mmCIF file of C-alpha atoms in Angstrom:
data_model
loop_
_atom_site.group_PDB
_atom_site.id
_atom_site.type_symbol
_atom_site.label_atom_id
_atom_site.label_comp_id
_atom_site.label_asym_id
_atom_site.label_seq_id
_atom_site.Cartn_x
_atom_site.Cartn_y
_atom_site.Cartn_z
ATOM 1 C CA MET A 28 -27.412 -21.094 -5.630
ATOM 2 C CA THR A 29 -30.745 -20.058 -7.151
ATOM 3 C CA GLN A 30 -31.330 -16.333 -6.356
ATOM 4 C CA SER A 31 -34.863 -14.969 -5.746
ATOM 5 C CA ALA A 32 -36.026 -11.614 -6.834
ATOM 6 C CA ILE A 33 -35.863 -8.659 -4.453
ATOM 7 C CA TYR A 34 -38.311 -5.722 -4.315
ATOM 8 C CA MET A 35 -37.800 -1.928 -4.097
ATOM 9 C CA VAL A 36 -40.436 0.281 -2.469
ATOM 10 C CA ASP A 37 -40.572 3.798 -3.853
ATOM 11 C CA VAL A 38 -41.679 6.827 -1.909
ATOM 12 C CA ASP A 39 -45.231 6.385 -3.122
ATOM 13 C CA GLY A 40 -45.534 2.892 -1.783
ATOM 14 C CA GLY A 41 -45.106 1.283 -5.221
ATOM 15 C CA LEU A 42 -43.283 -1.961 -5.731
ATOM 16 C CA ARG A 43 -40.599 -2.580 -8.209
ATOM 17 C CA ARG A 44 -39.548 -6.169 -8.799
ATOM 18 C CA MET A 45 -35.671 -6.606 -9.229
ATOM 19 C CA THR A 46 -34.783 -9.943 -10.996
ATOM 20 C CA PRO A 47 -31.336 -11.840 -10.673
ATOM 21 C CA SER A 48 -29.121 -10.568 -13.426
ATOM 22 C CA ALA A 49 -25.403 -10.446 -14.098
ATOM 23 C CA PRO A 50 -22.911 -7.835 -15.135
ATOM 24 C CA GLU A 51 -22.487 -7.618 -18.986
ATOM 25 C CA ASN A 52 -18.685 -7.685 -18.732
ATOM 26 C CA GLU A 53 -16.078 -7.596 -16.111
ATOM 27 C CA ASP A 54 -15.022 -4.029 -16.882
ATOM 28 C CA ARG A 55 -18.435 -2.943 -15.660
ATOM 29 C CA MET A 56 -17.724 -4.640 -12.316
ATOM 30 C CA GLN A 57 -14.275 -3.128 -12.046
ATOM 31 C CA THR A 58 -15.466 0.382 -12.772
ATOM 32 C CA LEU A 59 -18.292 0.211 -10.116
ATOM 33 C CA VAL A 60 -15.994 -1.137 -7.526
ATOM 34 C CA ALA A 61 -13.207 1.488 -8.264
ATOM 35 C CA ARG A 62 -15.753 4.286 -8.078
ATOM 36 C CA HIS A 63 -17.513 2.831 -4.965
ATOM 37 C CA PRO A 64 -15.298 0.601 -3.011
ATOM 38 C CA GLU A 65 -17.910 0.602 -0.197
ATOM 39 C CA LEU A 66 -19.355 -2.212 -2.105
ATOM 40 C CA ILE A 67 -16.673 -4.595 -1.041
ATOM 41 C CA THR A 68 -15.692 -3.216 2.500
ATOM 42 C CA ASP A 69 -16.790 -4.856 5.878
ATOM 43 C CA GLY A 70 -15.229 -3.590 9.100
ATOM 44 C CA ASP A 71 -12.298 -1.932 7.207
ATOM 45 C CA GLY A 72 -14.112 1.343 6.990
ATOM 46 C CA ASP A 73 -13.466 3.462 3.614
ATOM 47 C CA LEU A 74 -10.985 2.255 1.075
ATOM 48 C CA LEU A 75 -8.694 4.637 -1.039
ATOM 49 C CA LEU A 76 -8.126 3.570 -4.605
ATOM 50 C CA ILE A 77 -4.300 3.358 -5.376
ATOM 51 C CA ARG A 78 -4.590 2.033 -8.864
ATOM 52 C CA ARG A 79 -6.770 -0.125 -11.290
ATOM 53 C CA GLU A 80 -4.678 -2.702 -13.232
ATOM 54 C CA GLN A 81 -1.640 -2.361 -10.949
ATOM 55 C CA ALA A 82 1.437 -4.018 -12.454
ATOM 56 C CA ILE A 83 2.989 -6.670 -10.194
ATOM 57 C CA ALA A 84 6.658 -7.576 -11.014
ATOM 58 C CA ASP A 85 8.097 -11.172 -10.416
ATOM 59 C CA GLY A 86 11.703 -9.907 -9.632
ATOM 60 C CA GLU A 87 13.459 -7.000 -7.985
ATOM 61 C CA ASP A 88 14.510 -5.636 -11.543
ATOM 62 C CA GLY A 89 11.586 -7.262 -13.470
ATOM 63 C CA ALA A 90 8.779 -5.458 -15.357
ATOM 64 C CA GLY A 91 5.208 -6.050 -14.385
ATOM 65 C CA ARG A 92 4.299 -9.515 -15.148
ATOM 66 C CA TRP A 93 0.840 -9.586 -13.881
ATOM 67 C CA SER A 94 -1.995 -6.884 -13.540
ATOM 68 C CA LEU A 95 -3.989 -6.683 -10.308
ATOM 69 C CA ASP A 96 -7.625 -5.559 -10.925
ATOM 70 C CA HIS A 97 -7.495 -3.123 -7.876
ATOM 71 C CA LEU A 98 -5.166 -1.975 -5.305
ATOM 72 C CA PHE A 99 -6.749 -0.069 -2.330
ATOM 73 C CA VAL A 100 -5.466 0.912 1.109
ATOM 74 C CA THR A 101 -7.405 1.246 4.382
ATOM 75 C CA ARG A 102 -7.179 4.264 6.689
ATOM 76 C CA ASP A 103 -5.101 1.937 8.870
ATOM 77 C CA ALA A 104 -2.505 1.863 6.125
ATOM 78 C CA VAL A 105 -3.368 -1.793 5.231
ATOM 79 C CA PRO A 106 -3.029 -2.693 1.401
ATOM 80 C CA VAL A 107 -6.126 -4.359 -0.130
ATOM 81 C CA LEU A 108 -5.507 -6.436 -3.225
ATOM 82 C CA VAL A 109 -8.666 -7.066 -5.251
ATOM 83 C CA GLU A 110 -9.377 -9.488 -8.019
ATOM 84 C CA LEU A 111 -12.729 -9.737 -9.776
ATOM 85 C CA LYS A 112 -14.337 -12.393 -11.834
ATOM 86 C CA ARG A 113 -17.761 -13.008 -13.356
ATOM 87 C CA ALA A 114 -19.631 -16.109 -12.275
ATOM 88 C CA VAL A 115 -19.542 -17.423 -15.886
ATOM 89 C CA ASP A 116 -15.804 -17.286 -15.806
ATOM 90 C CA THR A 117 -14.529 -20.929 -15.203
ATOM 91 C CA ARG A 118 -11.379 -19.702 -13.502
ATOM 92 C CA LEU A 119 -13.488 -18.545 -10.594
ATOM 93 C CA ARG A 120 -13.362 -22.052 -9.019
ATOM 94 C CA ARG A 121 -9.575 -22.399 -8.214
ATOM 95 C CA GLU A 122 -7.511 -20.682 -10.569
ATOM 96 C CA VAL A 123 -8.306 -17.239 -9.280
ATOM 97 C CA VAL A 124 -7.045 -18.272 -5.874
ATOM 98 C CA GLY A 125 -3.648 -19.280 -7.136
ATOM 99 C CA GLN A 126 -3.562 -16.007 -9.222
ATOM 100 C CA LEU A 127 -4.142 -13.713 -6.247
ATOM 101 C CA LEU A 128 -1.802 -15.688 -4.245
ATOM 102 C CA ASP A 129 0.848 -15.171 -7.001
ATOM 103 C CA TYR A 130 0.211 -11.572 -6.851
ATOM 104 C CA ALA A 131 0.472 -11.189 -3.189
ATOM 105 C CA ALA A 132 3.572 -13.301 -2.860
ATOM 106 C CA ASN A 133 5.467 -11.375 -5.494
ATOM 107 C CA ALA A 134 4.164 -7.925 -4.571
ATOM 108 C CA THR A 135 5.249 -8.390 -0.930
ATOM 109 C CA ALA A 136 8.666 -9.800 -1.999
ATOM 110 C CA TYR A 137 9.594 -7.348 -4.762
ATOM 111 C CA TRP A 138 7.605 -4.131 -4.037
ATOM 112 C CA GLN A 139 9.738 -1.022 -3.749
ATOM 113 C CA ALA A 140 9.233 1.598 -1.133
ATOM 114 C CA GLY A 141 7.254 4.452 -2.415
ATOM 115 C CA ARG A 142 5.687 2.587 -5.337
ATOM 116 C CA ILE A 143 2.255 2.658 -3.755
ATOM 117 C CA ALA A 144 2.433 6.361 -3.224
ATOM 118 C CA ASP A 145 3.583 6.770 -6.821
ATOM 119 C CA SER A 146 0.717 4.732 -8.233
ATOM 120 C CA PHE A 147 -1.773 6.729 -6.138
ATOM 121 C CA ALA A 148 -0.396 10.026 -7.251
ATOM 122 C CA LYS A 149 -0.761 8.812 -10.858
ATOM 123 C CA THR A 150 -4.243 7.650 -10.380
ATOM 124 C CA ALA A 151 -5.318 11.087 -8.884
ATOM 125 C CA ALA A 152 -3.536 13.023 -11.633
ATOM 126 C CA ASP A 153 -5.182 10.942 -14.306
ATOM 127 C CA ALA A 154 -8.595 11.911 -12.826
ATOM 128 C CA GLY A 155 -7.533 15.548 -12.883
ATOM 129 C CA GLU A 156 -7.216 15.594 -8.954
ATOM 130 C CA ASP A 157 -4.595 16.955 -6.554
ATOM 131 C CA PRO A 158 -3.133 13.698 -4.934
ATOM 132 C CA VAL A 159 -2.246 15.671 -1.711
ATOM 133 C CA VAL A 160 -5.779 16.895 -1.396
ATOM 134 C CA VAL A 161 -7.483 13.552 -2.065
ATOM 135 C CA LEU A 162 -5.110 11.976 0.458
ATOM 136 C CA ARG A 163 -5.716 14.652 3.098
ATOM 137 C CA GLU A 164 -9.489 14.039 2.791
ATOM 138 C CA PHE A 165 -8.887 10.376 3.337
ATOM 139 C CA ILE A 166 -6.484 10.257 6.217
ATOM 140 C CA GLY A 167 -7.411 13.529 7.977
ATOM 141 C CA ASP A 168 -4.817 14.760 10.340
ATOM 142 C CA GLN A 169 -2.447 11.822 9.930
ATOM 143 C CA ASP A 170 1.028 12.659 8.607
ATOM 144 C CA ALA A 171 1.230 11.648 4.909
ATOM 145 C CA ALA A 172 4.772 10.426 5.122
ATOM 146 C CA VAL A 173 4.226 8.296 8.050
ATOM 147 C CA PHE A 174 1.049 7.054 6.432
ATOM 148 C CA TRP A 175 2.933 5.915 3.265
ATOM 149 C CA ALA A 176 5.677 4.441 5.204
ATOM 150 C CA GLN A 177 3.265 2.437 7.242
ATOM 151 C CA VAL A 178 1.713 1.191 3.920
ATOM 152 C CA ASP A 179 5.055 0.020 2.604
ATOM 153 C CA ALA A 180 5.890 -1.631 5.992
ATOM 154 C CA ASN A 181 2.679 -3.446 6.081
ATOM 155 C CA PHE A 182 2.966 -4.608 2.461
ATOM 156 C CA LYS A 183 6.470 -6.028 2.989
ATOM 157 C CA ALA A 184 5.422 -7.713 6.253
ATOM 158 C CA GLY A 185 2.534 -9.471 4.636
ATOM 159 C CA ARG A 186 -0.141 -7.475 6.563
ATOM 160 C CA ILE A 187 -2.510 -7.331 3.747
ATOM 161 C CA LYS A 188 -6.101 -8.095 2.694
ATOM 162 C CA LEU A 189 -6.899 -10.435 -0.298
ATOM 163 C CA VAL A 190 -10.311 -9.962 -1.690
ATOM 164 C CA PHE A 191 -12.035 -12.052 -4.378
ATOM 165 C CA VAL A 192 -15.221 -10.355 -5.897
ATOM 166 C CA ALA A 193 -17.649 -12.116 -8.048
ATOM 167 C CA ASP A 194 -21.384 -11.743 -8.872
ATOM 168 C CA GLU A 195 -21.901 -15.260 -7.431
ATOM 169 C CA VAL A 196 -19.434 -17.072 -5.201
ATOM 170 C CA PRO A 197 -19.392 -20.889 -5.755
ATOM 171 C CA ARG A 198 -19.192 -23.118 -2.596
ATOM 172 C CA GLU A 199 -15.760 -24.395 -3.546
ATOM 173 C CA LEU A 200 -14.293 -21.013 -3.669
ATOM 174 C CA ALA A 201 -16.147 -19.979 -0.354
ATOM 175 C CA ARG A 202 -14.633 -23.057 1.454
ATOM 176 C CA ILE A 203 -11.152 -22.190 0.155
ATOM 177 C CA VAL A 204 -11.507 -18.491 1.274
ATOM 178 C CA GLU A 205 -12.407 -19.643 4.757
ATOM 179 C CA PHE A 206 -9.718 -21.986 4.997
ATOM 180 C CA LEU A 207 -7.018 -19.470 3.912
ATOM 181 C CA ASN A 208 -8.462 -16.902 6.217
ATOM 182 C CA ASP A 209 -7.924 -19.221 9.161
ATOM 183 C CA GLN A 210 -4.500 -20.105 8.108
ATOM 184 C CA MET A 211 -2.706 -16.933 6.818
ATOM 185 C CA ARG A 212 -1.496 -13.763 8.355
ATOM 186 C CA ALA A 213 -3.246 -11.882 5.479
ATOM 187 C CA ASP A 214 -7.073 -11.416 5.774
ATOM 188 C CA VAL A 215 -8.609 -13.298 2.931
ATOM 189 C CA ARG A 216 -12.280 -12.897 1.940
ATOM 190 C CA ALA A 217 -14.729 -13.161 -0.884
ATOM 191 C CA VAL A 218 -17.410 -10.658 -1.620
ATOM 192 C CA GLU A 219 -20.376 -11.930 -3.585
ATOM 193 C CA LEU A 220 -21.687 -8.838 -5.368
ATOM 194 C CA ARG A 221 -25.270 -10.076 -6.382
ATOM 195 C CA TRP A 222 -26.909 -8.211 -9.395
ATOM 196 C CA PHE A 223 -30.521 -7.489 -9.795
ATOM 197 C CA ALA A 224 -32.125 -5.634 -12.865
ATOM 198 C CA GLY A 225 -35.280 -3.746 -13.003
ATOM 199 C CA ASP A 226 -37.180 -1.840 -15.540
ATOM 200 C CA GLY A 227 -35.563 1.228 -17.174
ATOM 201 C CA GLY A 228 -31.928 -0.289 -16.690
ATOM 202 C CA VAL A 229 -32.015 0.115 -12.986
ATOM 203 C CA ILE A 230 -29.478 -2.125 -11.213
ATOM 204 C CA THR A 231 -29.493 -3.105 -7.511
ATOM 205 C CA LEU A 232 -26.297 -4.627 -5.997
ATOM 206 C CA SER A 233 -26.419 -6.733 -2.932
ATOM 207 C CA PRO A 234 -23.019 -7.404 -1.387
ATOM 208 C CA ARG A 235 -22.249 -10.446 0.984
ATOM 209 C CA VAL A 236 -18.879 -10.880 2.680
ATOM 210 C CA ILE A 237 -17.511 -14.521 3.007
ATOM 211 C CA GLY A 238 -14.536 -15.685 4.858
ATOM 212 C CA GLU A 239 -14.022 -13.506 7.987
ATOM 213 C CA THR A 240 -14.788 -15.850 10.613
ATOM 214 C CA GLU A 241 -14.947 -14.386 14.216
ATOM 215 C CA ARG A 242 -12.102 -16.719 15.297
ATOM 216 C CA ALA A 243 -9.759 -15.518 12.612
ATOM 217 C CA ALA A 244 -10.739 -11.956 12.958
ATOM 218 C CA ALA A 245 -9.886 -11.947 16.653
ATOM 219 C CA ALA A 246 -6.691 -13.729 16.173
ATOM 220 C CA LYS A 247 -5.561 -11.114 13.696
ATOM 221 C CA ARG A 248 -6.769 -8.257 15.765
ATOM 222 C CA SER A 249 -4.574 -9.563 18.518
ATOM 223 C CA SER A 250 -1.571 -10.120 16.376
ATOM 224 C CA GLY A 251 -2.003 -6.895 14.400
ATOM 225 C CA THR A 252 -0.537 -4.737 17.102
ATOM 226 C CA LEU A 253 3.180 -5.100 17.463
ATOM 227 C CA GLU A 254 5.065 -4.980 20.809
ATOM 228 C CA PRO A 255 7.148 -2.025 21.228
ATOM 229 C CA ILE A 256 10.666 -2.446 20.157
ATOM 230 C CA SER A 257 13.988 -0.548 20.899
ATOM 231 C CA ARG A 258 16.245 0.610 18.094
ATOM 232 C CA ASP A 259 18.947 -2.030 18.998
ATOM 233 C CA GLN A 260 16.237 -4.718 19.041
ATOM 234 C CA TRP A 261 14.986 -3.599 15.767
ATOM 235 C CA LEU A 262 18.401 -3.741 14.253
ATOM 236 C CA GLU A 263 19.049 -7.134 15.690
ATOM 237 C CA LYS A 264 15.910 -8.434 14.445
ATOM 238 C CA ARG A 265 15.987 -7.118 10.956
ATOM 239 C CA PHE A 266 19.731 -7.237 10.335
ATOM 240 C CA GLY A 267 20.974 -9.976 12.909
ATOM 241 C CA LEU A 268 22.619 -12.188 10.322
ATOM 242 C CA ALA A 269 23.258 -9.427 7.604
ATOM 243 C CA GLY A 270 26.902 -8.892 8.342
ATOM 244 C CA ASP A 271 29.099 -6.356 10.250
ATOM 245 C CA ALA A 272 29.020 -3.735 7.330
ATOM 246 C CA ILE A 273 25.180 -3.378 7.377
ATOM 247 C CA HIS A 274 25.256 -3.037 11.351
ATOM 248 C CA ALA A 275 27.898 -0.419 11.359
ATOM 249 C CA GLY A 276 26.086 1.489 8.408
ATOM 250 C CA ALA A 277 22.831 1.400 10.388
ATOM 251 C CA ARG A 278 24.529 2.723 13.549
ATOM 252 C CA ALA A 279 26.115 5.505 11.364
ATOM 253 C CA PHE A 280 22.710 6.244 9.893
ATOM 254 C CA THR A 281 21.309 6.887 13.284
ATOM 255 C CA THR A 282 24.289 8.854 14.498
ATOM 256 C CA VAL A 283 24.229 11.209 11.517
ATOM 257 C CA VAL A 284 20.445 11.797 11.996
ATOM 258 C CA GLU A 285 20.877 12.688 15.648
ATOM 259 C CA ARG A 286 23.992 14.689 15.343
ATOM 260 C CA LEU A 287 22.196 17.088 12.932
ATOM 261 C CA GLY A 288 19.222 17.427 15.594
ATOM 262 C CA GLY A 289 16.893 14.813 14.189
ATOM 263 C CA LYS A 290 15.193 11.733 15.657
ATOM 264 C CA ALA A 291 15.727 8.188 14.240
ATOM 265 C CA ASP A 292 12.685 6.367 15.350
ATOM 266 C CA ILE A 293 10.688 3.255 14.481
ATOM 267 C CA PRO A 294 7.087 3.514 13.206
ATOM 268 C CA SER A 295 4.273 1.351 14.641
ATOM 269 C CA THR A 296 4.472 -1.026 11.716
ATOM 270 C CA GLN A 297 8.370 -1.488 12.360
ATOM 271 C CA GLY A 298 9.278 -1.843 8.697
ATOM 272 C CA SER A 299 11.928 1.091 8.694
ATOM 273 C CA ILE A 300 13.723 3.547 10.874
ATOM 274 C CA TYR A 301 12.728 7.013 9.715
ATOM 275 C CA ALA A 302 14.674 10.211 10.021
ATOM 276 C CA MET A 303 12.499 12.906 11.545
ATOM 277 C CA PHE A 304 13.363 16.620 11.503
ATOM 278 C CA LYS A 305 11.404 19.654 12.021
ATOM 279 C CA ASP A 306 11.151 22.817 9.787
ATOM 280 C CA ASN A 307 11.186 26.427 11.183
ATOM 281 C CA ASP A 308 7.408 26.283 11.947
ATOM 282 C CA GLY A 309 7.799 23.056 14.095
ATOM 283 C CA LYS A 310 6.319 20.833 11.504
ATOM 284 C CA ALA A 311 7.833 17.441 11.094
ATOM 285 C CA PHE A 312 9.352 16.133 7.777
ATOM 286 C CA TYR A 313 10.981 12.823 6.964
ATOM 287 C CA PRO A 314 13.871 13.144 4.403
ATOM 288 C CA LEU A 315 15.457 9.674 4.996
ATOM 289 C CA HIS A 316 14.381 6.094 5.655
ATOM 290 C CA LEU A 317 16.289 3.032 6.607
ATOM 291 C CA TRP A 318 14.310 0.167 5.149
ATOM 292 C CA ALA A 319 14.425 -3.291 6.694
ATOM 293 C CA TYR A 320 13.582 -5.318 3.645
ATOM 294 C CA ASN A 321 16.593 -4.341 1.609
ATOM 295 C CA ALA A 322 18.951 -2.709 3.982
ATOM 296 C CA SER A 323 18.934 0.562 2.094
ATOM 297 C CA VAL A 324 18.660 4.170 2.929
ATOM 298 C CA SER A 325 16.163 6.215 0.773
ATOM 299 C CA PHE A 326 16.182 10.030 0.040
ATOM 300 C CA SER A 327 12.379 10.301 0.273
ATOM 301 C CA LEU A 328 11.547 12.740 -2.168
ATOM 302 C CA GLN A 329 8.019 11.488 -2.546
ATOM 303 C CA TYR A 330 7.548 13.154 0.798
ATOM 304 C CA LEU A 331 9.522 16.151 -0.006
ATOM 305 C CA TYR A 332 9.034 17.385 -3.534
ATOM 306 C CA LYS A 333 5.955 19.683 -2.642
ATOM 307 C CA ARG A 334 7.687 21.382 0.235
ATOM 308 C CA SER A 335 8.875 25.015 0.054
ATOM 309 C CA GLY A 336 12.511 24.944 -1.336
ATOM 310 C CA MET A 337 12.089 21.542 -2.991
ATOM 311 C CA GLN A 338 9.513 22.213 -5.552
ATOM 312 C CA GLU A 339 11.936 23.027 -8.303
ATOM 313 C CA GLU A 340 13.142 19.957 -10.250
ATOM 314 C CA SER A 341 16.430 21.496 -10.748
ATOM 315 C CA VAL A 342 17.008 21.768 -6.827
ATOM 316 C CA ARG A 343 16.018 18.064 -6.309
ATOM 317 C CA SER A 344 18.179 16.986 -9.434
ATOM 318 C CA GLN A 345 21.203 18.755 -7.893
ATOM 319 C CA LEU A 346 20.740 17.222 -4.483
ATOM 320 C CA LEU A 347 20.363 13.827 -6.110
ATOM 321 C CA SER A 348 23.462 14.197 -8.139
ATOM 322 C CA GLU A 349 25.383 15.361 -5.126
ATOM 323 C CA LEU A 350 24.239 12.313 -3.190
ATOM 324 C CA ALA A 351 25.122 9.931 -6.034
ATOM 325 C CA ALA A 352 28.590 11.644 -6.259
ATOM 326 C CA ILE A 353 29.152 10.351 -2.557
ATOM 327 C CA VAL A 354 27.453 6.952 -2.567
ATOM 328 C CA GLY A 355 27.491 5.863 -6.072
ATOM 329 C CA PRO A 356 24.634 4.981 -8.388
ATOM 330 C CA LEU A 357 21.230 5.152 -6.745
ATOM 331 C CA SER A 358 18.346 2.764 -7.086
ATOM 332 C CA THR A 359 16.383 5.516 -9.286
ATOM 333 C CA MET A 360 16.899 9.034 -10.260
ATOM 334 C CA ASN A 361 13.181 9.725 -9.982
ATOM 335 C CA LEU A 362 12.626 13.171 -8.639
ATOM 336 C CA LYS A 363 9.428 12.341 -7.041
ATOM 337 C CA GLY A 364 10.387 8.839 -5.801
ATOM 338 C CA PHE A 365 12.627 7.091 -3.261
ATOM 339 C CA PRO A 366 16.135 7.019 -4.580
ATOM 340 C CA ALA A 367 18.109 4.668 -2.266
ATOM 341 C CA PHE A 368 21.601 3.328 -1.607
ATOM 342 C CA LYS A 369 22.850 0.460 0.499
ATOM 343 C CA VAL A 370 23.219 1.374 4.255
ATOM 344 C CA ALA A 371 26.441 -0.825 4.392
ATOM 345 C CA LEU A 372 28.040 2.194 2.583
ATOM 346 C CA LEU A 373 27.757 4.188 5.728
ATOM 347 C CA ALA A 374 30.177 1.914 7.399
ATOM 348 C CA ASP A 375 32.986 3.861 5.674
ATOM 349 C CA PRO A 376 33.531 6.852 7.982
ATOM 350 C CA VAL A 377 34.623 9.050 4.973
ATOM 351 C CA ILE A 378 31.258 8.236 3.125
ATOM 352 C CA ALA A 379 29.377 8.626 6.427
ATOM 353 C CA SER A 380 30.954 12.117 6.985
ATOM 354 C CA GLU A 381 30.187 13.345 3.448
ATOM 355 C CA VAL A 382 26.498 12.106 3.596
ATOM 356 C CA GLU A 383 26.322 14.035 6.883
ATOM 357 C CA LYS A 384 27.520 17.145 5.237
ATOM 358 C CA TRP A 385 25.136 16.557 2.236
ATOM 359 C CA LEU A 386 22.166 16.075 4.625
ATOM 360 C CA ALA A 387 23.025 19.354 6.602
ATOM 361 C CA ASN A 388 22.788 21.087 3.248
ATOM 362 C CA THR A 389 19.587 19.445 2.125
ATOM 363 C CA LEU A 390 17.944 20.222 5.607
ATOM 364 C CA ASN A 391 18.788 23.918 5.052
ATOM 365 C CA ARG A 392 17.207 23.633 1.685
ATOM 366 C CA ILE A 393 13.948 21.965 2.996
ATOM 367 C CA ARG A 394 13.648 24.349 5.927
#
């Protein structure tokens, strides 16, 4: 489609002609979108950059096979996967669609709880910023632990947004995007980010969103709010055919939490059961999560390591070693991550009792 020139009017009434142009390279586009994600938003509101060139694995234990151009999240904890191409790139027609669907399918299948939070923390640290401060500015009064848990749950459930960005979106891609957006649970759209150049190196960008039809948007709004669910219903829905050991372990998990004065509850996204306790000041914290997608219990250090009593690595390392001595090897020994063990282990009363003692000691340390 031929683009016409646009005109800028300065404060003195002068007219500046901006002619159709194109980004000199893909990195220029990526940098601008990373710094100014409002260029590609619509009704989502602001976006928080998680990572540029986010690695995507193709297996539970696989390394990063692919690299996603950008990963963002919305304030509603919805992950946004973004892939950019210039109009001159011949892959923009169809290959880019398969590419982003590959990313989405494998990321939702193999993403580990806490990985998005880890990626965000690394991005903030690389920029010389405090991730806690940056996140607080973005989510306001929301609880950080609950926010990240909702992000993980949305990712695993496929409640994501897929965004194609190009300086010119061909009709073939626009039709594919509109079709996918009508058919998929995920929101799918393209953003045509038109470039115009003027004298002195001035660039004007004109975004146009493609794909979010009113029909699809209305259907996804209505399906995005999950009906309330009891804990028993959650366990049956998530682990119905998983076997007696997982069911017994899950019941032991909630029993241990409640016996120590905590609350085992389900977040709005229904991807986990979180263990919530309160410190001496009445503020909530979340030391454990029972995750639906892999029937594991995580010691959620990502949410704890900055708390008083947990800031020393030696303390976290000791608690982690003590837990591993009870349940065996953990999924990771990352002192700022989500080391986890299979919930079925708690079906053994001896292990459940030892984990309860360990958790009681951990709570005292955190408080």
